[in-house]
């Protein structure tokens, strides 16, 4: 779909790139059994199999402030969870 959008309309604006990145995050999350990701301030709440996941008894935190960097952080977290 990305290639088709670029072919028809040229390079997309950053907002469209972020939309694609969020969609890719959703696909990654679904592949890893994640049903929900919620970010409150910098805390990441991930639900998989009906359970909230924590790291060392705490919610992971985002380090970056830029939207695209945060999405990359979330994708890394989701893929680090392994399979279902």
mmCIF file of C-alpha atoms in Angstrom:
data_model
loop_
_atom_site.group_PDB
_atom_site.id
_atom_site.type_symbol
_atom_site.label_atom_id
_atom_site.label_comp_id
_atom_site.label_asym_id
_atom_site.label_seq_id
_atom_site.Cartn_x
_atom_site.Cartn_y
_atom_site.Cartn_z
ATOM 1 C CA UNK A 1 0.000 0.000 0.000
ATOM 2 C CA UNK A 2 2.884 2.348 0.816
ATOM 3 C CA UNK A 3 4.385 1.851 -2.617
ATOM 4 C CA UNK A 4 1.031 2.480 -4.282
ATOM 5 C CA UNK A 5 0.505 5.738 -2.366
ATOM 6 C CA UNK A 6 4.015 6.907 -3.270
ATOM 7 C CA UNK A 7 3.509 5.930 -6.896
ATOM 8 C CA UNK A 8 0.236 7.819 -7.212
ATOM 9 C CA UNK A 9 0.887 10.865 -5.046
ATOM 10 C CA UNK A 10 4.650 11.114 -4.584
ATOM 11 C CA UNK A 11 6.396 11.151 -1.229
ATOM 12 C CA UNK A 12 3.770 11.280 1.524
ATOM 13 C CA UNK A 13 3.855 13.883 4.296
ATOM 14 C CA UNK A 14 5.114 12.884 7.738
ATOM 15 C CA UNK A 15 1.575 12.440 9.047
ATOM 16 C CA UNK A 16 0.881 9.753 6.446
ATOM 17 C CA UNK A 17 4.195 8.041 7.248
ATOM 18 C CA UNK A 18 3.143 7.995 10.925
ATOM 19 C CA UNK A 19 -0.206 6.492 9.946
ATOM 20 C CA UNK A 20 1.613 3.692 8.101
ATOM 21 C CA UNK A 21 3.909 3.173 11.111
ATOM 22 C CA UNK A 22 0.938 2.883 13.493
ATOM 23 C CA UNK A 23 -0.683 0.343 11.183
ATOM 24 C CA UNK A 24 2.556 -1.687 11.086
ATOM 25 C CA UNK A 25 2.667 -1.556 14.890
ATOM 26 C CA UNK A 26 -0.880 -2.919 15.024
ATOM 27 C CA UNK A 27 0.070 -5.769 12.698
ATOM 28 C CA UNK A 28 3.162 -6.596 14.786
ATOM 29 C CA UNK A 29 1.090 -6.475 17.971
ATOM 30 C CA UNK A 30 -1.510 -8.849 16.534
ATOM 31 C CA UNK A 31 1.212 -11.296 15.454
ATOM 32 C CA UNK A 32 2.539 -11.348 19.016
ATOM 33 C CA UNK A 33 -0.872 -11.786 20.635
ATOM 34 C CA UNK A 34 -1.069 -8.224 21.930
ATOM 35 C CA UNK A 35 -4.646 -7.007 22.119
ATOM 36 C CA UNK A 36 -4.002 -3.523 23.491
ATOM 37 C CA UNK A 37 -1.244 -0.949 23.823
ATOM 38 C CA UNK A 38 -1.872 2.177 25.850
ATOM 39 C CA UNK A 39 0.615 4.946 26.507
ATOM 40 C CA UNK A 40 -0.080 7.255 29.434
ATOM 41 C CA UNK A 41 2.559 9.937 29.715
ATOM 42 C CA UNK A 42 5.621 7.734 29.195
ATOM 43 C CA UNK A 43 4.213 4.500 30.712
ATOM 44 C CA UNK A 44 3.446 1.680 28.300
ATOM 45 C CA UNK A 45 0.590 -0.660 29.194
ATOM 46 C CA UNK A 46 0.514 -3.765 27.013
ATOM 47 C CA UNK A 47 -2.266 -6.346 27.259
ATOM 48 C CA UNK A 48 -1.678 -9.860 25.960
ATOM 49 C CA UNK A 49 -3.966 -12.754 26.714
ATOM 50 C CA UNK A 50 -5.985 -10.546 29.040
ATOM 51 C CA UNK A 51 -2.946 -9.807 31.224
ATOM 52 C CA UNK A 52 -1.104 -6.520 31.670
ATOM 53 C CA UNK A 53 2.576 -7.101 30.969
ATOM 54 C CA UNK A 54 5.253 -5.600 33.183
ATOM 55 C CA UNK A 55 9.034 -5.658 33.187
ATOM 56 C CA UNK A 56 10.516 -6.240 36.610
ATOM 57 C CA UNK A 57 7.107 -5.552 38.149
ATOM 58 C CA UNK A 58 6.822 -2.149 36.485
ATOM 59 C CA UNK A 59 5.379 -0.818 33.277
ATOM 60 C CA UNK A 60 8.018 -0.117 30.625
ATOM 61 C CA UNK A 61 8.576 3.539 29.771
ATOM 62 C CA UNK A 62 9.153 5.354 26.523
ATOM 63 C CA UNK A 63 12.433 7.215 26.309
ATOM 64 C CA UNK A 64 11.877 9.215 23.125
ATOM 65 C CA UNK A 65 9.636 12.232 22.664
ATOM 66 C CA UNK A 66 9.344 12.247 18.855
ATOM 67 C CA UNK A 67 6.252 10.404 17.545
ATOM 68 C CA UNK A 68 8.071 8.268 14.972
ATOM 69 C CA UNK A 69 10.799 7.357 17.489
ATOM 70 C CA UNK A 70 8.136 6.371 20.025
ATOM 71 C CA UNK A 71 6.443 4.108 17.489
ATOM 72 C CA UNK A 72 9.796 2.442 16.799
ATOM 73 C CA UNK A 73 10.278 1.910 20.540
ATOM 74 C CA UNK A 74 6.830 0.336 20.784
ATOM 75 C CA UNK A 75 7.547 -1.957 17.827
ATOM 76 C CA UNK A 76 10.807 -3.096 19.443
ATOM 77 C CA UNK A 77 8.960 -3.795 22.694
ATOM 78 C CA UNK A 78 6.214 -5.751 20.952
ATOM 79 C CA UNK A 79 8.630 -7.850 18.886
ATOM 80 C CA UNK A 80 10.728 -8.562 21.988
ATOM 81 C CA UNK A 81 7.704 -10.279 23.537
ATOM 82 C CA UNK A 82 8.124 -13.273 21.264
ATOM 83 C CA UNK A 83 5.303 -15.348 19.845
ATOM 84 C CA UNK A 84 1.984 -16.116 21.427
#
